Amino acid sequence: MDPVAVSTFHLWLTFAVILAAIIAYALDRWAIEIVSGAILAFLVLAFEFHPLPPLAAQGTNPGSPGLRGIELLEGFANPALISILCLLIIGRGLNQTGALELPTRQVMAIGLSHPRRLLASMFILAGAISAVMNNTPVVVMFIPIIAGIAAKLKRAPSQVMMPLSYLCVLGGMTTVIGSSTNLIAVEAAFERTGEEIGFFAFTEFGLILASVGALYTLFVAPRLLPYKESLGDDAPLSGKHYLAEVTVHPGHP
C-alpha cells in the first residue's frame, strides 16, 4: 500500500472511530470511562500495527516523523492539557470551599427586588468570568445560582441552563485561557510555526462574536427552548434524586 493510501486509510479510520464514539456516548449503555478507554486502546493498537508514514514519503514537510500508536499517548503530556486540568481543579476548589457563597448571597439579596435584571447580570457575569477561567467549571459554579433565581422567577430550569452554557462558551472565546479549544489551538500553532499567540490576541474579534451571541442567547433563545417543570422529567424512576458526599475519618466503624 503506497504512503498516500495509508494516510487516507488513517484519516477515514479516525473519522469512523469518532462516529462510533458519538453513537456509543448517545446510546448511554456503557460508562463514559469504558467507551473512552476502548477508543483510546483501539487507536493505539491501530496506529501501532499500521503506523502513519513520515510526511516526507508523501512529498510534504521533509524530515517530519511518522506516527505510531505509542506516540498517541504523548498528547496527555501536552502543556495545554495540563493547563486545562489545573483550571478544572481551581474551579472545583472554588465550588467545594464555598469561596463564592458569600458574594452570591450578597448579589442575590441586592437583586431580589429585580430578579429579571439579576438573572441577566448573572449570565453576563458568568460569561465575563469564563474569559479568565476555563468555561466548564464556571458553568458548574453558576448552576445552583441560576437555578435559585429561576425558581424566584417561576421559570423552568430548561429555559435558563442552556443560555448559561452558551454564554460561558461565548465568554471563553475572548481569551486564550477561556476555552480548552483555544489552549489546544494555540499550542498547535506554536508547534507548527514557533510563534506565540498572546493572551488577548483575539479578544477584539471574540468580543464582537460574544456580544452578538449574548444578545441572541438572552432575548431569542429562551423563547425557543422547551418548557420543562423539572430537569428530571425524563427520568425513568419516580421521585427526586440527590447527590451526597460523606467524609469517613480514619478509625471510623
mmCIF file of N, CA, C and O in Angstrom, residues 63-153:
data_model
loop_
_atom_site.group_PDB
_atom_site.id
_atom_site.type_symbol
_atom_site.label_atom_id
_atom_site.label_comp_id
_atom_site.label_asym_id
_atom_site.label_seq_id
_atom_site.Cartn_x
_atom_site.Cartn_y
_atom_site.Cartn_z
ATOM 1 N N GLY A 63 11.458 15.477 6.522
ATOM 2 C CA GLY A 63 12.018 15.342 7.857
ATOM 3 C C GLY A 63 10.976 15.157 8.944
ATOM 4 O O GLY A 63 11.312 14.923 10.092
ATOM 5 N N SER A 64 9.704 15.302 8.601
ATOM 6 C CA SER A 64 8.669 15.105 9.598
ATOM 7 C C SER A 64 8.524 13.624 9.919
ATOM 8 O O SER A 64 8.456 12.800 9.023
ATOM 9 N N PRO A 65 8.506 13.258 11.205
ATOM 10 C CA PRO A 65 8.412 11.846 11.561
ATOM 11 C C PRO A 65 7.025 11.297 11.317
ATOM 12 O O PRO A 65 6.050 12.038 11.148
ATOM 13 N N GLY A 66 6.918 9.996 11.300
ATOM 14 C CA GLY A 66 5.622 9.357 11.172
ATOM 15 C C GLY A 66 4.925 9.333 12.521
ATOM 16 O O GLY A 66 5.311 10.018 13.463
ATOM 17 N N LEU A 67 3.899 8.515 12.633
ATOM 18 C CA LEU A 67 3.126 8.449 13.865
ATOM 19 C C LEU A 67 2.788 7.002 14.164
ATOM 20 O O LEU A 67 2.129 6.325 13.381
ATOM 21 N N ARG A 68 3.271 6.535 15.306
ATOM 22 C CA ARG A 68 2.979 5.189 15.764
ATOM 23 C C ARG A 68 2.011 5.254 16.933
ATOM 24 O O ARG A 68 1.741 6.323 17.494
ATOM 25 N N GLY A 69 1.499 4.075 17.309
ATOM 26 C CA GLY A 69 0.477 4.029 18.336
ATOM 27 C C GLY A 69 0.917 4.616 19.656
ATOM 28 O O GLY A 69 0.181 5.370 20.296
ATOM 29 N N ILE A 70 2.135 4.286 20.079
ATOM 30 C CA ILE A 70 2.604 4.744 21.382
ATOM 31 C C ILE A 70 2.727 6.257 21.431
ATOM 32 O O ILE A 70 2.596 6.883 22.487
ATOM 33 N N GLU A 71 2.973 6.894 20.275
ATOM 34 C CA GLU A 71 3.128 8.347 20.241
ATOM 35 C C GLU A 71 1.808 9.081 20.447
ATOM 36 O O GLU A 71 1.807 10.270 20.759
ATOM 37 N N LEU A 72 0.687 8.367 20.268
ATOM 38 C CA LEU A 72 -0.607 8.999 20.536
ATOM 39 C C LEU A 72 -0.748 9.359 22.013
ATOM 40 O O LEU A 72 -1.442 10.314 22.369
ATOM 41 N N LEU A 73 -0.095 8.585 22.878
ATOM 42 C CA LEU A 73 -0.201 8.835 24.314
ATOM 43 C C LEU A 73 0.572 10.067 24.746
ATOM 44 O O LEU A 73 0.366 10.563 25.859
ATOM 45 N N GLU A 74 1.469 10.573 23.894
ATOM 46 C CA GLU A 74 2.248 11.751 24.255
ATOM 47 C C GLU A 74 1.359 12.984 24.419
ATOM 48 O O GLU A 74 1.741 13.951 25.077
ATOM 49 N N GLY A 75 0.175 12.947 23.809
ATOM 50 C CA GLY A 75 -0.726 14.092 23.941
ATOM 51 C C GLY A 75 -1.161 14.350 25.373
ATOM 52 O O GLY A 75 -1.494 15.483 25.731
ATOM 53 N N PHE A 76 -1.123 13.320 26.226
ATOM 54 C CA PHE A 76 -1.515 13.510 27.617
ATOM 55 C C PHE A 76 -0.492 14.330 28.396
ATOM 56 O O PHE A 76 -0.780 14.782 29.506
ATOM 57 N N ALA A 77 0.691 14.507 27.845
ATOM 58 C CA ALA A 77 1.702 15.348 28.482
ATOM 59 C C ALA A 77 1.747 16.737 27.862
ATOM 60 O O ALA A 77 2.635 17.524 28.172
ATOM 61 N N ASN A 78 0.789 17.044 27.001
ATOM 62 C CA ASN A 78 0.748 18.346 26.353
ATOM 63 C C ASN A 78 0.499 19.437 27.384
ATOM 64 O O ASN A 78 -0.395 19.315 28.220
ATOM 65 N N PRO A 79 1.277 20.537 27.348
ATOM 66 C CA PRO A 79 1.072 21.625 28.323
ATOM 67 C C PRO A 79 -0.341 22.183 28.303
ATOM 68 O O PRO A 79 -0.864 22.608 29.336
ATOM 69 N N ALA A 80 -0.987 22.202 27.141
ATOM 70 C CA ALA A 80 -2.352 22.718 27.070
ATOM 71 C C ALA A 80 -3.303 21.852 27.892
ATOM 72 O O ALA A 80 -4.178 22.373 28.602
ATOM 73 N N LEU A 81 -3.130 20.532 27.804
ATOM 74 C CA LEU A 81 -3.981 19.629 28.576
ATOM 75 C C LEU A 81 -3.745 19.812 30.073
ATOM 76 O O LEU A 81 -4.691 19.836 30.869
ATOM 77 N N ILE A 82 -2.470 19.962 30.465
ATOM 78 C CA ILE A 82 -2.159 20.182 31.879
ATOM 79 C C ILE A 82 -2.803 21.475 32.370
ATOM 80 O O ILE A 82 -3.338 21.546 33.485
ATOM 81 N N SER A 83 -2.778 22.516 31.534
ATOM 82 C CA SER A 83 -3.393 23.795 31.912
ATOM 83 C C SER A 83 -4.895 23.638 32.109
ATOM 84 O O SER A 83 -5.478 24.193 33.055
ATOM 85 N N ILE A 84 -5.529 22.883 31.214
ATOM 86 C CA ILE A 84 -6.974 22.663 31.330
ATOM 87 C C ILE A 84 -7.302 21.937 32.632
ATOM 88 O O ILE A 84 -8.241 22.311 33.355
ATOM 89 N N LEU A 85 -6.520 20.906 32.961
ATOM 90 C CA LEU A 85 -6.762 20.157 34.195
ATOM 91 C C LEU A 85 -6.562 21.037 35.422
ATOM 92 O O LEU A 85 -7.320 20.948 36.396
ATOM 93 N N CYS A 86 -5.554 21.907 35.385
ATOM 94 C CA CYS A 86 -5.321 22.826 36.514
ATOM 95 C C CYS A 86 -6.500 23.778 36.693
ATOM 96 O O CYS A 86 -6.918 24.062 37.826
ATOM 97 N N LEU A 87 -7.033 24.283 35.588
ATOM 98 C CA LEU A 87 -8.185 25.185 35.664
ATOM 99 C C LEU A 87 -9.414 24.465 36.219
ATOM 100 O O LEU A 87 -10.193 25.041 36.987
ATOM 101 N N LEU A 88 -9.583 23.204 35.845
ATOM 102 C CA LEU A 88 -10.701 22.425 36.377
ATOM 103 C C LEU A 88 -10.550 22.219 37.883
ATOM 104 O O LEU A 88 -11.538 22.271 38.629
ATOM 105 N N ILE A 89 -9.321 22.005 38.334
ATOM 106 C CA ILE A 89 -9.063 21.837 39.773
ATOM 107 C C ILE A 89 -9.373 23.129 40.526
ATOM 108 O O ILE A 89 -9.979 23.113 41.601
ATOM 109 N N ILE A 90 -8.978 24.269 39.941
ATOM 110 C CA ILE A 90 -9.260 25.558 40.571
ATOM 111 C C ILE A 90 -10.762 25.779 40.682
ATOM 112 O O ILE A 90 -11.276 26.203 41.731
ATOM 113 N N GLY A 91 -11.478 25.498 39.603
ATOM 114 C CA GLY A 91 -12.930 25.665 39.635
ATOM 115 C C GLY A 91 -13.592 24.768 40.655
ATOM 116 O O GLY A 91 -14.506 25.184 41.384
ATOM 117 N N ARG A 92 -13.130 23.525 40.727
ATOM 118 C CA ARG A 92 -13.678 22.591 41.714
ATOM 119 C C ARG A 92 -13.379 23.068 43.129
ATOM 120 O O ARG A 92 -14.214 22.975 44.026
ATOM 121 N N GLY A 93 -12.181 23.606 43.328
ATOM 122 C CA GLY A 93 -11.815 24.118 44.643
ATOM 123 C C GLY A 93 -12.683 25.284 45.073
ATOM 124 O O GLY A 93 -13.130 25.366 46.225
ATOM 125 N N LEU A 94 -12.946 26.216 44.145
ATOM 126 C CA LEU A 94 -13.816 27.348 44.454
ATOM 127 C C LEU A 94 -15.217 26.888 44.814
ATOM 128 O O LEU A 94 -15.875 27.449 45.697
ATOM 129 N N ASN A 95 -15.670 25.854 44.133
ATOM 130 C CA ASN A 95 -17.023 25.346 44.378
ATOM 131 C C ASN A 95 -17.109 24.620 45.717
ATOM 132 O O ASN A 95 -18.047 24.816 46.490
ATOM 133 N N GLN A 96 -16.119 23.779 46.019
ATOM 134 C CA GLN A 96 -16.161 22.954 47.227
ATOM 135 C C GLN A 96 -15.901 23.767 48.490
ATOM 136 O O GLN A 96 -16.430 23.440 49.556
ATOM 137 N N THR A 97 -15.050 24.784 48.410
ATOM 138 C CA THR A 97 -14.718 25.573 49.598
ATOM 139 C C THR A 97 -15.757 26.642 49.899
ATOM 140 O O THR A 97 -15.703 27.282 50.949
ATOM 141 N N GLY A 98 -16.690 26.857 48.980
ATOM 142 C CA GLY A 98 -17.708 27.880 49.208
ATOM 143 C C GLY A 98 -17.175 29.291 49.071
ATOM 144 O O GLY A 98 -17.736 30.226 49.655
ATOM 145 N N ALA A 99 -16.100 29.466 48.296
ATOM 146 C CA ALA A 99 -15.495 30.786 48.155
ATOM 147 C C ALA A 99 -16.442 31.791 47.509
ATOM 148 O O ALA A 99 -16.345 32.995 47.751
ATOM 149 N N LEU A 100 -17.365 31.302 46.696
ATOM 150 C CA LEU A 100 -18.304 32.196 46.021
ATOM 151 C C LEU A 100 -19.650 32.298 46.731
ATOM 152 O O LEU A 100 -20.546 32.999 46.259
ATOM 153 N N GLU A 101 -19.795 31.613 47.850
ATOM 154 C CA GLU A 101 -21.092 31.587 48.520
ATOM 155 C C GLU A 101 -21.479 32.959 49.064
ATOM 156 O O GLU A 101 -22.606 33.430 48.863
ATOM 157 N N LEU A 102 -20.545 33.633 49.771
ATOM 158 C CA LEU A 102 -20.857 34.943 50.345
ATOM 159 C C LEU A 102 -21.144 35.984 49.269
ATOM 160 O O LEU A 102 -22.168 36.696 49.346
ATOM 161 N N PRO A 103 -20.282 36.125 48.235
ATOM 162 C CA PRO A 103 -20.620 37.081 47.169
ATOM 163 C C PRO A 103 -21.955 36.769 46.492
ATOM 164 O O PRO A 103 -22.700 37.685 46.152
ATOM 165 N N THR A 104 -22.258 35.487 46.341
ATOM 166 C CA THR A 104 -23.520 35.114 45.703
ATOM 167 C C THR A 104 -24.709 35.538 46.547
ATOM 168 O O THR A 104 -25.702 36.074 46.042
ATOM 169 N N ARG A 105 -24.620 35.323 47.854
ATOM 170 C CA ARG A 105 -25.714 35.721 48.738
ATOM 171 C C ARG A 105 -25.919 37.230 48.710
ATOM 172 O O ARG A 105 -27.059 37.723 48.719
ATOM 173 N N GLN A 106 -24.813 37.981 48.697
ATOM 174 C CA GLN A 106 -24.923 39.439 48.685
ATOM 175 C C GLN A 106 -25.576 39.929 47.393
ATOM 176 O O GLN A 106 -26.450 40.800 47.418
ATOM 177 N N VAL A 107 -25.164 39.342 46.268
ATOM 178 C CA VAL A 107 -25.752 39.727 44.990
ATOM 179 C C VAL A 107 -27.230 39.351 44.953
ATOM 180 O O VAL A 107 -28.074 40.117 44.465
ATOM 181 N N MET A 108 -27.563 38.178 45.465
ATOM 182 C CA MET A 108 -28.952 37.733 45.486
ATOM 183 C C MET A 108 -29.801 38.678 46.338
ATOM 184 O O MET A 108 -30.932 39.024 45.971
ATOM 185 N N ALA A 109 -29.272 39.085 47.499
ATOM 186 C CA ALA A 109 -30.025 39.968 48.387
ATOM 187 C C ALA A 109 -30.278 41.324 47.743
ATOM 188 O O ALA A 109 -31.350 41.914 47.898
ATOM 189 N N ILE A 110 -29.291 41.814 47.007
ATOM 190 C CA ILE A 110 -29.432 43.120 46.362
ATOM 191 C C ILE A 110 -30.404 43.052 45.192
ATOM 192 O O ILE A 110 -31.198 43.966 44.956
ATOM 193 N N GLY A 111 -30.364 41.954 44.448
ATOM 194 C CA GLY A 111 -31.121 41.888 43.206
ATOM 195 C C GLY A 111 -32.468 41.215 43.281
ATOM 196 O O GLY A 111 -33.141 41.099 42.266
ATOM 197 N N LEU A 112 -32.901 40.767 44.465
ATOM 198 C CA LEU A 112 -34.182 40.067 44.555
ATOM 199 C C LEU A 112 -35.358 40.962 44.198
ATOM 200 O O LEU A 112 -36.416 40.486 43.771
ATOM 201 N N SER A 113 -35.194 42.279 44.375
ATOM 202 C CA SER A 113 -36.281 43.180 44.018
ATOM 203 C C SER A 113 -36.443 43.295 42.510
ATOM 204 O O SER A 113 -37.509 43.681 42.024
ATOM 205 N N HIS A 114 -35.384 42.977 41.761
ATOM 206 C CA HIS A 114 -35.436 42.986 40.297
ATOM 207 C C HIS A 114 -34.840 41.670 39.782
ATOM 208 O O HIS A 114 -33.727 41.646 39.256
ATOM 209 N N PRO A 115 -35.555 40.576 39.954
ATOM 210 C CA PRO A 115 -34.987 39.260 39.628
ATOM 211 C C PRO A 115 -34.614 39.097 38.160
ATOM 212 O O PRO A 115 -33.666 38.393 37.843
ATOM 213 N N ARG A 116 -35.354 39.741 37.248
ATOM 214 C CA ARG A 116 -35.025 39.614 35.830
ATOM 215 C C ARG A 116 -33.682 40.267 35.534
ATOM 216 O O ARG A 116 -32.870 39.722 34.784
ATOM 217 N N ARG A 117 -33.451 41.423 36.108
ATOM 218 C CA ARG A 117 -32.151 42.077 35.926
ATOM 219 C C ARG A 117 -31.049 41.252 36.575
ATOM 220 O O ARG A 117 -29.936 41.166 36.053
ATOM 221 N N LEU A 118 -31.375 40.654 37.724
ATOM 222 C CA LEU A 118 -30.385 39.825 38.408
ATOM 223 C C LEU A 118 -30.005 38.624 37.559
ATOM 224 O O LEU A 118 -28.818 38.272 37.452
ATOM 225 N N LEU A 119 -30.998 38.002 36.926
ATOM 226 C CA LEU A 119 -30.715 36.843 36.081
ATOM 227 C C LEU A 119 -29.819 37.234 34.907
ATOM 228 O O LEU A 119 -28.834 36.545 34.619
ATOM 229 N N ALA A 120 -30.140 38.342 34.247
ATOM 230 C CA ALA A 120 -29.310 38.803 33.136
ATOM 231 C C ALA A 120 -27.907 39.151 33.609
ATOM 232 O O ALA A 120 -26.913 38.856 32.933
ATOM 233 N N SER A 121 -27.806 39.762 34.799
ATOM 234 C CA SER A 121 -26.486 40.128 35.340
ATOM 235 C C SER A 121 -25.653 38.888 35.634
ATOM 236 O O SER A 121 -24.438 38.872 35.385
ATOM 237 N N MET A 122 -26.303 37.845 36.161
ATOM 238 C CA MET A 122 -25.583 36.615 36.448
ATOM 239 C C MET A 122 -25.087 35.953 35.165
ATOM 240 O O MET A 122 -23.981 35.399 35.115
ATOM 241 N N PHE A 123 -25.920 36.007 34.119
ATOM 242 C CA PHE A 123 -25.494 35.461 32.833
ATOM 243 C C PHE A 123 -24.251 36.190 32.325
ATOM 244 O O PHE A 123 -23.274 35.572 31.890
ATOM 245 N N ILE A 124 -24.300 37.513 32.369
ATOM 246 C CA ILE A 124 -23.174 38.312 31.872
ATOM 247 C C ILE A 124 -21.939 38.085 32.741
ATOM 248 O O ILE A 124 -20.807 37.991 32.239
ATOM 249 N N LEU A 125 -22.133 37.999 34.059
ATOM 250 C CA LEU A 125 -21.010 37.757 34.961
ATOM 251 C C LEU A 125 -20.359 36.410 34.683
ATOM 252 O O LEU A 125 -19.126 36.288 34.659
ATOM 253 N N ALA A 126 -21.179 35.379 34.440
ATOM 254 C CA ALA A 126 -20.639 34.054 34.133
ATOM 255 C C ALA A 126 -19.822 34.095 32.849
ATOM 256 O O ALA A 126 -18.748 33.500 32.758
ATOM 257 N N GLY A 127 -20.315 34.828 31.835
ATOM 258 C CA GLY A 127 -19.563 34.952 30.592
ATOM 259 C C GLY A 127 -18.257 35.684 30.780
ATOM 260 O O GLY A 127 -17.233 35.317 30.194
ATOM 261 N N ALA A 128 -18.265 36.736 31.639
ATOM 262 C CA ALA A 128 -17.043 37.501 31.884
ATOM 263 C C ALA A 128 -16.006 36.661 32.620
ATOM 264 O O ALA A 128 -14.810 36.696 32.301
ATOM 265 N N ILE A 129 -16.441 35.887 33.611
ATOM 266 C CA ILE A 129 -15.505 35.031 34.350
ATOM 267 C C ILE A 129 -14.930 33.957 33.439
ATOM 268 O O ILE A 129 -13.761 33.566 33.581
ATOM 269 N N SER A 130 -15.713 33.500 32.470
ATOM 270 C CA SER A 130 -15.239 32.471 31.541
ATOM 271 C C SER A 130 -14.076 32.964 30.688
ATOM 272 O O SER A 130 -13.350 32.152 30.112
ATOM 273 N N ALA A 131 -13.903 34.272 30.590
ATOM 274 C CA ALA A 131 -12.796 34.813 29.800
ATOM 275 C C ALA A 131 -11.453 34.603 30.488
ATOM 276 O O ALA A 131 -10.415 34.520 29.822
ATOM 277 N N VAL A 132 -11.459 34.503 31.816
ATOM 278 C CA VAL A 132 -10.199 34.363 32.557
ATOM 279 C C VAL A 132 -10.114 33.025 33.273
ATOM 280 O O VAL A 132 -9.184 32.781 34.033
ATOM 281 N N MET A 133 -11.091 32.169 33.033
ATOM 282 C CA MET A 133 -11.114 30.865 33.681
ATOM 283 C C MET A 133 -11.803 29.897 32.743
ATOM 284 O O MET A 133 -12.726 30.273 32.017
ATOM 285 N N ASN A 134 -11.382 28.658 32.736
ATOM 286 C CA ASN A 134 -11.979 27.686 31.834
ATOM 287 C C ASN A 134 -13.488 27.635 32.020
ATOM 288 O O ASN A 134 -13.985 27.586 33.136
ATOM 289 N N ASN A 135 -14.228 27.639 30.897
ATOM 290 C CA ASN A 135 -15.679 27.811 30.982
ATOM 291 C C ASN A 135 -16.418 26.632 31.614
ATOM 292 O O ASN A 135 -17.508 26.814 32.147
ATOM 293 N N THR A 136 -15.850 25.440 31.597
ATOM 294 C CA THR A 136 -16.544 24.281 32.159
ATOM 295 C C THR A 136 -16.786 24.410 33.665
ATOM 296 O O THR A 136 -17.927 24.254 34.120
ATOM 297 N N PRO A 137 -15.762 24.690 34.494
ATOM 298 C CA PRO A 137 -16.042 24.855 35.926
ATOM 299 C C PRO A 137 -16.899 26.078 36.222
ATOM 300 O O PRO A 137 -17.608 26.094 37.234
ATOM 301 N N VAL A 138 -16.868 27.093 35.370
ATOM 302 C CA VAL A 138 -17.721 28.265 35.588
ATOM 303 C C VAL A 138 -19.190 27.868 35.495
ATOM 304 O O VAL A 138 -20.021 28.301 36.309
ATOM 305 N N VAL A 139 -19.518 27.049 34.510
ATOM 306 C CA VAL A 139 -20.899 26.567 34.374
ATOM 307 C C VAL A 139 -21.312 25.806 35.622
ATOM 308 O O VAL A 139 -22.418 25.998 36.160
ATOM 309 N N VAL A 140 -20.422 24.938 36.111
ATOM 310 C CA VAL A 140 -20.731 24.141 37.302
ATOM 311 C C VAL A 140 -20.993 25.043 38.507
ATOM 312 O O VAL A 140 -21.923 24.811 39.292
ATOM 313 N N MET A 141 -20.203 26.109 38.652
ATOM 314 C CA MET A 141 -20.354 27.003 39.795
ATOM 315 C C MET A 141 -21.653 27.802 39.735
ATOM 316 O O MET A 141 -22.264 28.089 40.760
ATOM 317 N N PHE A 142 -22.084 28.171 38.543
ATOM 318 C CA PHE A 142 -23.243 29.044 38.408
ATOM 319 C C PHE A 142 -24.571 28.290 38.308
ATOM 320 O O PHE A 142 -25.615 28.920 38.368
ATOM 321 N N ILE A 143 -24.533 26.979 38.128
ATOM 322 C CA ILE A 143 -25.783 26.222 38.013
ATOM 323 C C ILE A 143 -26.696 26.421 39.229
ATOM 324 O O ILE A 143 -27.890 26.736 39.069
ATOM 325 N N PRO A 144 -26.216 26.244 40.476
ATOM 326 C CA PRO A 144 -27.135 26.446 41.613
ATOM 327 C C PRO A 144 -27.613 27.885 41.742
ATOM 328 O O PRO A 144 -28.744 28.136 42.175
ATOM 329 N N ILE A 145 -26.781 28.847 41.350
ATOM 330 C CA ILE A 145 -27.173 30.258 41.437
ATOM 331 C C ILE A 145 -28.304 30.550 40.458
ATOM 332 O O ILE A 145 -29.342 31.132 40.814
ATOM 333 N N ILE A 146 -28.107 30.124 39.204
ATOM 334 C CA ILE A 146 -29.116 30.373 38.179
ATOM 335 C C ILE A 146 -30.405 29.608 38.500
ATOM 336 O O ILE A 146 -31.512 30.113 38.274
ATOM 337 N N ALA A 147 -30.269 28.406 39.039
ATOM 338 C CA ALA A 147 -31.458 27.623 39.397
ATOM 339 C C ALA A 147 -32.261 28.327 40.483
ATOM 340 O O ALA A 147 -33.505 28.336 40.438
ATOM 341 N N GLY A 148 -31.569 28.925 41.463
ATOM 342 C CA GLY A 148 -32.266 29.649 42.524
ATOM 343 C C GLY A 148 -33.000 30.870 42.000
ATOM 344 O O GLY A 148 -34.143 31.146 42.389
ATOM 345 N N ILE A 149 -32.362 31.609 41.112
ATOM 346 C CA ILE A 149 -33.008 32.789 40.532
ATOM 347 C C ILE A 149 -34.197 32.379 39.670
ATOM 348 O O ILE A 149 -35.251 33.023 39.686
ATOM 349 N N ALA A 150 -34.033 31.285 38.911
ATOM 350 C CA ALA A 150 -35.128 30.808 38.070
ATOM 351 C C ALA A 150 -36.330 30.408 38.920
ATOM 352 O O ALA A 150 -37.486 30.633 38.526
ATOM 353 N N ALA A 151 -36.077 29.841 40.091
ATOM 354 C CA ALA A 151 -37.181 29.466 40.978
ATOM 355 C C ALA A 151 -37.924 30.707 41.467
ATOM 356 O O ALA A 151 -39.166 30.699 41.572
ATOM 357 N N LYS A 152 -37.195 31.785 41.772
ATOM 358 C CA LYS A 152 -37.829 33.032 42.185
ATOM 359 C C LYS A 152 -38.693 33.603 41.067
ATOM 360 O O LYS A 152 -39.755 34.188 41.306
ATOM 361 N N LEU A 153 -38.229 33.454 39.831
ATOM 362 C CA LEU A 153 -38.970 33.967 38.681
ATOM 363 C C LEU A 153 -40.037 33.002 38.200
ATOM 364 O O LEU A 153 -40.776 33.310 37.261
#
